[in-house]
Short mmCIF file of C-alpha atoms (C1' of nucleotides) in Angstrom, two decimals:
data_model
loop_
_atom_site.label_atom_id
_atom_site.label_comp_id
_atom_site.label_asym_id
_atom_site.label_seq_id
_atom_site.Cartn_x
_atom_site.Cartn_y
_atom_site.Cartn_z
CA UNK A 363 14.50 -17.91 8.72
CA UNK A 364 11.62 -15.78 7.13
CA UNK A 365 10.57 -12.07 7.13
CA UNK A 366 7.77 -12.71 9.55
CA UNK A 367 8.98 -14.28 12.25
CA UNK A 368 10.13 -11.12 14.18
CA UNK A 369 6.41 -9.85 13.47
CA UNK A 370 4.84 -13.25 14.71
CA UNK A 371 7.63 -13.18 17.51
CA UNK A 372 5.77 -9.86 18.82
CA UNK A 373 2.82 -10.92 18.48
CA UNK A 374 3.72 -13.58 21.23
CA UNK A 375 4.64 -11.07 23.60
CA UNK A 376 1.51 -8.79 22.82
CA UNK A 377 -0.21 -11.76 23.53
CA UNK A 378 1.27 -12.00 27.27
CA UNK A 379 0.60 -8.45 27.98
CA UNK A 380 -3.13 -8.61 26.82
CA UNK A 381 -4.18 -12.22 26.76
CA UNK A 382 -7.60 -10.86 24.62
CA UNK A 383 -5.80 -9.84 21.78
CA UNK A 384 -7.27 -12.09 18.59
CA UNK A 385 -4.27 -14.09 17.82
CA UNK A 386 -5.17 -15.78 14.55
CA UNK A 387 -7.05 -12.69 12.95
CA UNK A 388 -3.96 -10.52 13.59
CA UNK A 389 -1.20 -12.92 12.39
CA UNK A 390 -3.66 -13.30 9.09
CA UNK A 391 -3.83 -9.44 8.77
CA UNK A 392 -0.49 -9.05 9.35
CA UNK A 393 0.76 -12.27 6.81
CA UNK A 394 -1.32 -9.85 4.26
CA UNK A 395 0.47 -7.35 4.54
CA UNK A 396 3.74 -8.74 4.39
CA UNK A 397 2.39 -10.90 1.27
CA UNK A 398 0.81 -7.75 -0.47
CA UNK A 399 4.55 -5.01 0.07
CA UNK A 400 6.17 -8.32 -1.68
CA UNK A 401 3.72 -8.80 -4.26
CA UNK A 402 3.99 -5.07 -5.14
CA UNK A 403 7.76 -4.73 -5.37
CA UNK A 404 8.38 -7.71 -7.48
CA UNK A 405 5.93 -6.65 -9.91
CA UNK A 406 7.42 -3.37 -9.72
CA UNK A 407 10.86 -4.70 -10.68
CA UNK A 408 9.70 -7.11 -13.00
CA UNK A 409 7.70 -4.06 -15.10
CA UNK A 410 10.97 -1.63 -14.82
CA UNK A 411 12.39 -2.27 -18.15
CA UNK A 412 9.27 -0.68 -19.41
CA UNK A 413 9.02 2.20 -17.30
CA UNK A 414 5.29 1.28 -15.87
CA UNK A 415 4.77 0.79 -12.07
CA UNK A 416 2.37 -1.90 -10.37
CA UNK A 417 -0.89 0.50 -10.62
CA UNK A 418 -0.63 1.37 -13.87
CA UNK A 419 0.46 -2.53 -14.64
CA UNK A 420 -3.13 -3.29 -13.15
CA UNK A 421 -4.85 -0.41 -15.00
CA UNK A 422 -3.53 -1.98 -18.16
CA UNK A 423 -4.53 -5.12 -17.16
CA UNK A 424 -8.24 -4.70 -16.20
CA UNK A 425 -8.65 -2.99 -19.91
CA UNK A 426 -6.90 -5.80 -21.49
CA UNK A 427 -9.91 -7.90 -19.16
CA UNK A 428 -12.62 -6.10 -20.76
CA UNK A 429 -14.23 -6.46 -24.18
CA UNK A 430 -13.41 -4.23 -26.26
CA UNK A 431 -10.72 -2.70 -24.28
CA UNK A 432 -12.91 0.39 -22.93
CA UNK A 433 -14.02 1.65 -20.34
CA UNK A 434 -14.97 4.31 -18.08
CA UNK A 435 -13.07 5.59 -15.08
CA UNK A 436 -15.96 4.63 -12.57
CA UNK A 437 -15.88 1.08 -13.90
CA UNK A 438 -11.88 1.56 -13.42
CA UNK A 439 -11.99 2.44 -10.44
CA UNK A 440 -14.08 -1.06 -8.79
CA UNK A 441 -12.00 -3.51 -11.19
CA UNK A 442 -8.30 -1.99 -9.93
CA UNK A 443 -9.26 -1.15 -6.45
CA UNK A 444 -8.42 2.23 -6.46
CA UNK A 445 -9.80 5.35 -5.66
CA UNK A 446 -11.08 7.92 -8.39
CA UNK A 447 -8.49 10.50 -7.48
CA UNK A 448 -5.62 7.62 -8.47
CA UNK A 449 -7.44 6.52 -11.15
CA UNK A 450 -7.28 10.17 -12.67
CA UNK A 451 -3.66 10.60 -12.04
CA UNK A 452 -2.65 6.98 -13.15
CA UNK A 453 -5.02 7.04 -16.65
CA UNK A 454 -3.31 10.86 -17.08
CA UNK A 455 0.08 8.76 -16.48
CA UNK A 456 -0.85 6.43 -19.31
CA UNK A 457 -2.35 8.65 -21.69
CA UNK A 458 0.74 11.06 -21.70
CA UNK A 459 2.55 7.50 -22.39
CA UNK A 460 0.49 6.83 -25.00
CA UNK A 461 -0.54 3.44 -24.03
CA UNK A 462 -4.29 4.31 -23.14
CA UNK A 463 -6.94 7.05 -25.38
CA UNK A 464 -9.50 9.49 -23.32
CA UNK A 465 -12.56 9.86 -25.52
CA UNK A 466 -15.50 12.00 -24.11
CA UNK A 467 -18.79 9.88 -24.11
CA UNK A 468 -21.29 10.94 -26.41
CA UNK A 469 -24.48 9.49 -24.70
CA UNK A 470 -23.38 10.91 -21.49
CA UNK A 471 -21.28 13.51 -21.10
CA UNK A 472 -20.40 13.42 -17.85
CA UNK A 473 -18.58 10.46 -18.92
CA UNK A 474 -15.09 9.56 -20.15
CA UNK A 475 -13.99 6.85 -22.40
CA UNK A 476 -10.71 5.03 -21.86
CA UNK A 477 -9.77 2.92 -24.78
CA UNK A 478 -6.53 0.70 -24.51
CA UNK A 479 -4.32 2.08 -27.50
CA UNK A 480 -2.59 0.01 -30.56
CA UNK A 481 0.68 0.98 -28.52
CA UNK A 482 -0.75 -0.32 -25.08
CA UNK A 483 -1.76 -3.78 -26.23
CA UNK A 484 1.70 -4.18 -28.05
CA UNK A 485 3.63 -3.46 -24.58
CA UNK A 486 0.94 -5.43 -22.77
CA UNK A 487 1.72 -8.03 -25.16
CA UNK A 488 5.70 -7.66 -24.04
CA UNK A 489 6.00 -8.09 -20.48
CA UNK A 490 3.30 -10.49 -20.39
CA UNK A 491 5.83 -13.26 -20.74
CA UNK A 492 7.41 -11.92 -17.65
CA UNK A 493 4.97 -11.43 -15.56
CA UNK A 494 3.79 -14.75 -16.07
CA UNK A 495 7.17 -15.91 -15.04
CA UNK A 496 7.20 -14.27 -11.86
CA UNK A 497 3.80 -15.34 -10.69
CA UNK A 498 4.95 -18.91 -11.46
CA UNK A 499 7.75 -18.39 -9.84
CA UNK A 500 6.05 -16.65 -6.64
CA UNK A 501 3.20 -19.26 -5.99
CA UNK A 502 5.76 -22.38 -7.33
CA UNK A 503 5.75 -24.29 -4.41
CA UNK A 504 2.12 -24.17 -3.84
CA UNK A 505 0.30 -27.05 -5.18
CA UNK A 506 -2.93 -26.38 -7.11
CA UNK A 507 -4.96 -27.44 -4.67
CA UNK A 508 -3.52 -25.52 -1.78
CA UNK A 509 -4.19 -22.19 -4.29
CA UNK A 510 -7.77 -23.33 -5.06
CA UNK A 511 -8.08 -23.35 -1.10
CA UNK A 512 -6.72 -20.26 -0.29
CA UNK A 513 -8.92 -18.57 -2.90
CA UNK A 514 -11.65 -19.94 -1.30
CA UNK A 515 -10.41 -18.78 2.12
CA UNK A 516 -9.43 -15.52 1.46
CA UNK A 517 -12.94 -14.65 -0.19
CA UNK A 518 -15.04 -15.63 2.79
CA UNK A 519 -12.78 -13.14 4.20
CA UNK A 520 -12.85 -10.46 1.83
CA UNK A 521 -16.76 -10.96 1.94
CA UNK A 522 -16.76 -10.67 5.57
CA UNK A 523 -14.46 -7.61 5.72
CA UNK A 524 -16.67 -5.98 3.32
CA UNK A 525 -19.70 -6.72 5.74
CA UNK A 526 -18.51 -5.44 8.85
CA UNK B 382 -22.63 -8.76 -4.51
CA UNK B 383 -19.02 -8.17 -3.65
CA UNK B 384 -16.26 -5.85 -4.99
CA UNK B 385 -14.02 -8.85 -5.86
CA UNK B 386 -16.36 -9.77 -9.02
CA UNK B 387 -15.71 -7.39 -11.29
CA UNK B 388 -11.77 -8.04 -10.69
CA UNK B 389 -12.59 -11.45 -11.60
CA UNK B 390 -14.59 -10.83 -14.26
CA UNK B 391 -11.75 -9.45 -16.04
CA UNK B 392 -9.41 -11.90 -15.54
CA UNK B 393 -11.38 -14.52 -17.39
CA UNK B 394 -11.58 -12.02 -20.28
CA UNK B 395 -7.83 -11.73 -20.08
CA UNK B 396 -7.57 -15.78 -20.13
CA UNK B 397 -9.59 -15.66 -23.42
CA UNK B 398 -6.99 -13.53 -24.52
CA UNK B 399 -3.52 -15.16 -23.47
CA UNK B 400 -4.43 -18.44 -21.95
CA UNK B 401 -1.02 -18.83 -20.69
CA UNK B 402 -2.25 -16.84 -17.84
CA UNK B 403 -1.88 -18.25 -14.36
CA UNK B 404 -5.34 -17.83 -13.00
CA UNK B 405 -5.17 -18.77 -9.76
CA UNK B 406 -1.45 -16.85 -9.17
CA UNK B 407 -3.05 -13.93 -10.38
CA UNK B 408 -6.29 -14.33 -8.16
CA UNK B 409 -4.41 -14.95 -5.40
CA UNK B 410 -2.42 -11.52 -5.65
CA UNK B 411 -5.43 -9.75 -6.42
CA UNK B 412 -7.18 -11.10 -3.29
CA UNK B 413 -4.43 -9.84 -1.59
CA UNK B 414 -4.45 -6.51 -2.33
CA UNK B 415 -8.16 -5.81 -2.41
CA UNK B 416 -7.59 -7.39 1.64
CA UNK B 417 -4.96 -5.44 2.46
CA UNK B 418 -6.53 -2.38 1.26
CA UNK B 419 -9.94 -2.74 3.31
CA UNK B 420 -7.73 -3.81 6.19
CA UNK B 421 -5.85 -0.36 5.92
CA UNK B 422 -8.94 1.51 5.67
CA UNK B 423 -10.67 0.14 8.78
CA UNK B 424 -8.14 0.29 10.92
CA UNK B 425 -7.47 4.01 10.01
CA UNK B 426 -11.14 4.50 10.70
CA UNK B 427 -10.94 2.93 13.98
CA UNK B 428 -7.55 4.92 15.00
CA UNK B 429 -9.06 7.97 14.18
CA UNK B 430 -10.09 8.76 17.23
CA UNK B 431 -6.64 8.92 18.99
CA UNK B 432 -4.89 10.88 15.94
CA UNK B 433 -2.67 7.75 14.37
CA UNK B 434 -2.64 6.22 11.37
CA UNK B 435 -2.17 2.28 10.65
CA UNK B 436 1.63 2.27 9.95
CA UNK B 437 1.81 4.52 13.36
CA UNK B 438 -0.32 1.93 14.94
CA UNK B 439 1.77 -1.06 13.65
CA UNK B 440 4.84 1.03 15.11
CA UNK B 441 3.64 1.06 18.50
CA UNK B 442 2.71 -2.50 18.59
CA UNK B 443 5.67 -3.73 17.46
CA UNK B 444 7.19 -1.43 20.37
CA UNK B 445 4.36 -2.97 22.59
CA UNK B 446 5.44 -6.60 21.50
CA UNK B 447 8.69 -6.14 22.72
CA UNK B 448 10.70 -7.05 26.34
CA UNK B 449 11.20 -3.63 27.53
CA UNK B 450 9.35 -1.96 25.40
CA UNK B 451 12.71 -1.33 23.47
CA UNK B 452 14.31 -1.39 20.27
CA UNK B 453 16.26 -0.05 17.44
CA UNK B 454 15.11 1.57 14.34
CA UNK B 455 16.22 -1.48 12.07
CA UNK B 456 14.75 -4.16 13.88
CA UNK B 457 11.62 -2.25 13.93
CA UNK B 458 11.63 -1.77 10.24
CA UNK B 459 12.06 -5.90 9.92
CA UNK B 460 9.40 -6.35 12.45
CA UNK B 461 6.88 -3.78 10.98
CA UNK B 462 8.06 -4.63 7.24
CA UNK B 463 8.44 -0.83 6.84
CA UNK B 464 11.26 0.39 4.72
CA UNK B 465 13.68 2.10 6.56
CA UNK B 466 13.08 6.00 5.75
CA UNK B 467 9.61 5.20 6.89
CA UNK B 468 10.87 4.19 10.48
CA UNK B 469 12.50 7.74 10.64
CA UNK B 470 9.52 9.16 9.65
CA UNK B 471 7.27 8.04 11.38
CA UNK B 472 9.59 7.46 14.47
CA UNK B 473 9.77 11.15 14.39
CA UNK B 474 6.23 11.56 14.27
CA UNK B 475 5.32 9.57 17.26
CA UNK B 476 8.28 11.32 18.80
CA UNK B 477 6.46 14.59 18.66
CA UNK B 478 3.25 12.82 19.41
CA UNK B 479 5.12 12.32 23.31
CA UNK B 480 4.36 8.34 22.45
CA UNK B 481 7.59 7.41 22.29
CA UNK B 482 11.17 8.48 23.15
CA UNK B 483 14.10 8.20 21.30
CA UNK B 484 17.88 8.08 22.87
CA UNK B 485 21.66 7.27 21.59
CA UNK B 486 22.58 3.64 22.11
CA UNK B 487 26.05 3.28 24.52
CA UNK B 488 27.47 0.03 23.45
CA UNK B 489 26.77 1.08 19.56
CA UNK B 490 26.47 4.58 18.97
CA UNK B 491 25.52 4.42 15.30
CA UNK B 492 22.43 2.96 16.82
CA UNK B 493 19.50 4.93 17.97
CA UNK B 494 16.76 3.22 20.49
CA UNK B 495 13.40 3.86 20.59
CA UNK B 496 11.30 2.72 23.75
CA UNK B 497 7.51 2.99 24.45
CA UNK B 498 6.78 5.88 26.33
CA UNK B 499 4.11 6.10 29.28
CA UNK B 500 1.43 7.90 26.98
CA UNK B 501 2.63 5.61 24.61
CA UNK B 502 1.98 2.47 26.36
CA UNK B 503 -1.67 4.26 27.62
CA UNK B 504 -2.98 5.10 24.75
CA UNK B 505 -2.66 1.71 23.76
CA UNK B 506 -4.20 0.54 26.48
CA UNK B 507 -7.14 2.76 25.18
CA UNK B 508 -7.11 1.75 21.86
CA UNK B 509 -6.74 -1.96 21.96
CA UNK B 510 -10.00 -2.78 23.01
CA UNK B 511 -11.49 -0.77 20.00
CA UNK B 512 -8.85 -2.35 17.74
CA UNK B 513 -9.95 -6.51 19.22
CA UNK B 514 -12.85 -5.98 18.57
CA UNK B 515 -12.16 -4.63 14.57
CA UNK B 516 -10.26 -7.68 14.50
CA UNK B 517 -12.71 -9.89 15.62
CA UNK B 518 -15.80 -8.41 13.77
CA UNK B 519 -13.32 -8.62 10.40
CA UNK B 520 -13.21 -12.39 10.76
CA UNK B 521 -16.70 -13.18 12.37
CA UNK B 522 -17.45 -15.43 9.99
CA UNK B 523 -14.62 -17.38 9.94
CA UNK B 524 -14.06 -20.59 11.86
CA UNK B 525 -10.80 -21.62 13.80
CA UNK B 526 -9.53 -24.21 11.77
CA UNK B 527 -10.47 -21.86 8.59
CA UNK B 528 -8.20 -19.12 10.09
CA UNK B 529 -5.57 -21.91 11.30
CA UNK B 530 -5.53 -23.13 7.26
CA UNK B 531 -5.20 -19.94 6.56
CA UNK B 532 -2.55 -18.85 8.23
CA UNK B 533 -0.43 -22.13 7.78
CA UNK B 534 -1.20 -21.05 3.24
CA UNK B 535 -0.64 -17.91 3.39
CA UNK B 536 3.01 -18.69 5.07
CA UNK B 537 4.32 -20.79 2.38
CA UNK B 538 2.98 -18.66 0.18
CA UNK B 539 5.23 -15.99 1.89
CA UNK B 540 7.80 -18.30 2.36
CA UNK B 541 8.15 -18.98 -1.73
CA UNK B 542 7.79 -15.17 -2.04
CA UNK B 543 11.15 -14.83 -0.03
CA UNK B 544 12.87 -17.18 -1.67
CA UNK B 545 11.68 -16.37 -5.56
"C1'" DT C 1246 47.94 2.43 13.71
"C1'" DG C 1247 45.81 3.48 9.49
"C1'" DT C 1248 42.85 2.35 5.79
"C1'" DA C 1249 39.04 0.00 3.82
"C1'" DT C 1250 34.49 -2.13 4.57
"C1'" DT C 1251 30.40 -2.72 6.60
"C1'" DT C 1252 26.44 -1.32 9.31
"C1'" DA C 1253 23.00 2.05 11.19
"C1'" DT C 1254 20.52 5.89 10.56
"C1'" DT C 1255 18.97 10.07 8.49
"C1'" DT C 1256 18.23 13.58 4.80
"C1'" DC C 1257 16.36 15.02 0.75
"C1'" DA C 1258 14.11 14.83 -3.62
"C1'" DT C 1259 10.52 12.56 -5.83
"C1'" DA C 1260 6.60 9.67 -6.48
"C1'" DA C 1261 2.26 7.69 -4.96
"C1'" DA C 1262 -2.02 7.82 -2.53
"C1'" DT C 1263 -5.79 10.01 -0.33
"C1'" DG C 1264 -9.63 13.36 1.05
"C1'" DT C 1265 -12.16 17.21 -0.02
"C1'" DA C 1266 -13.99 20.40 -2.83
"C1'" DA C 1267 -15.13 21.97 -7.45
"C1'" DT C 1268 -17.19 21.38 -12.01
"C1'" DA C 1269 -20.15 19.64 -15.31
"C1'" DT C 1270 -23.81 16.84 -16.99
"C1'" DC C 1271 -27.73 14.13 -16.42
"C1'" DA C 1272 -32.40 12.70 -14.57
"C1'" DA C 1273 -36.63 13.66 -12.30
"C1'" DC C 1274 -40.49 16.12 -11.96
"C1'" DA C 1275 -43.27 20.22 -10.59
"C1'" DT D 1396 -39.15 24.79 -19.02
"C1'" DG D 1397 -36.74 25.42 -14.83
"C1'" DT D 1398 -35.18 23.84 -10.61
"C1'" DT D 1399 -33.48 20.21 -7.60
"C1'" DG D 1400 -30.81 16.40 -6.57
"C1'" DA D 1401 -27.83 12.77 -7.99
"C1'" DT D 1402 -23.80 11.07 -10.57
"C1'" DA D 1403 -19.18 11.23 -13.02
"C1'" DT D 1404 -15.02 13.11 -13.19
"C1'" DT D 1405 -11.25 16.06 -12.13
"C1'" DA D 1406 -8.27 19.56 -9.48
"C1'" DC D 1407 -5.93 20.74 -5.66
"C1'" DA D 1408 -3.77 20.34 -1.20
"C1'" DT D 1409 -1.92 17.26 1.92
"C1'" DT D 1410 -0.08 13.07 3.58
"C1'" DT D 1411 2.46 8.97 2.94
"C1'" DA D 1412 5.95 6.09 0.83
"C1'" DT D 1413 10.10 5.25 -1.65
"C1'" DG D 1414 14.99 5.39 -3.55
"C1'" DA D 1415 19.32 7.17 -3.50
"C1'" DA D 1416 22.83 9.66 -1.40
"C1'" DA D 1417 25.02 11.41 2.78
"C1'" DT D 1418 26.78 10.92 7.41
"C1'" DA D 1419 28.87 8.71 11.03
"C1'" DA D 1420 30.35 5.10 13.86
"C1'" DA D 1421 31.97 0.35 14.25
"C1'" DT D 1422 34.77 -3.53 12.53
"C1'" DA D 1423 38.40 -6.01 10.00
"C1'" DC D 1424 42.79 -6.52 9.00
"C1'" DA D 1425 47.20 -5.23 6.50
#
DNA sequence: TGTATTTATTTCATAAATGTAATATCAACA
DNA sequence: TGTTGATATTACATTTATGAAATAAATACA
């Protein structure tokens, strides 16, 4: 009935050609997957009418996060998840959009400023509404307790990933 | 300590700002991607070594998770959850890699089927023990039933994805 | 049969992501 | 002060992913 049963169906059959193969951490990686392509092309949808994709709808995001709206593209970089090289291309993306500013630091010049713009607060302020909708919509048959536990579950992992 | 906390960090900011905000929707999706991304990474790091990449890796285990070794490009794109000018792609790639083999169906012959070849299935044989033990390292910490709760979450989560 | 529809796959143009190297500034300290 | 090493950022080349259109075979059915 769902996307991931052909995937888990495998998985079975992996499991009778090499019985050591780690069931459970392999269906979880794999569910993340799955979950994350999802994730990424409904946002992408949703954030069509105003010509932005996903990336530069969390680059947006993670200034509107911080006070003052500014910051550098180090700082960028660990808050989005993204490598410098995309965070160069995608800021270059939103400046040439006019939604972000580059300023040159003065205290440190090897430093850049990136200041959300009067224009990039006013869009943020526009599809807000929607993408509130769709993460309502995407998590709406989770209750909030079943969220609260997943957070907590998928952290230990992330913490662990980040260990090993 | 770990490189969710800044991503977090930012989303209370943005709750300060527009406290319509789903938190723990947005959390959620965030978790998700920083995940999938470390996943990605490691297991391209552990590939390495045998000259594929993760989505080539994902091919061949699909192919691997399969009676006969066998199947069509479409069913691999729903069991790999790869779009299907990806399968082509990277079909062709492992094609010229001598890992798999690729021949005109009878019955159908707008269908194509790809089938494991012997390198194929060797090299796997090499690599799975490297990739168990990835697997198992990534969720060392991790308990059974934490993994089992996981897993059972992160599919209704999927599920609602699907069906939003 | 002949025509229209649907399904399977690939091609091609474009966009997105990544790794590596290059550039520039800063900090430390002899 | 000058030199060394570290840090921040960007540029460039390459790989990877995606969407949309093209091709070609199967199916439905008038």
């Amino acid at each position: 009935m769902n996307s991931f049963q052909p995937t888990e169906q495998r998985l079975a059959v992996t499991l009778r050609h090499y019985p050591a193969f780690p069931r459970e951490p392999a269906i979880l990686v794999r569910l993340v997957k799955h979950i994350y392509k999802r994730v990424h092309d409904d946002a992408n949808a949703v954030l069509k009418p105003w010509g932005i994709s996903h990336p530069e709808y969390n680059i947006l995001m993670m200034m509107y996060g911080t006070e003052g709206y500014t910051l550098n593209p180090s700082q960028l970089a660990d808050a989005a998840g993204e490598k410098s090289a995309n965070i160069t291309r995608l800021s270059n993306q939103l400046c040439d959009k006019g939604l972000i500013e580059r300023t040159a630091s003065d205290e440190d010049r090897r430093k850049v400023t990136l200041t959300l713009s009067k224009a990039g607060l006013a869009m943020i302020g526009e599809f807000l509404p929607a993408i509130c909708a769709l993460l309502e919509r995407q998590t709406a048959t989770l209750k909030v307790a079943e969220m609260a536990q997943m957070e907590k579950l998928l952290k230990k992992f992330l913490d662990q990933l980040e260990q090993s």
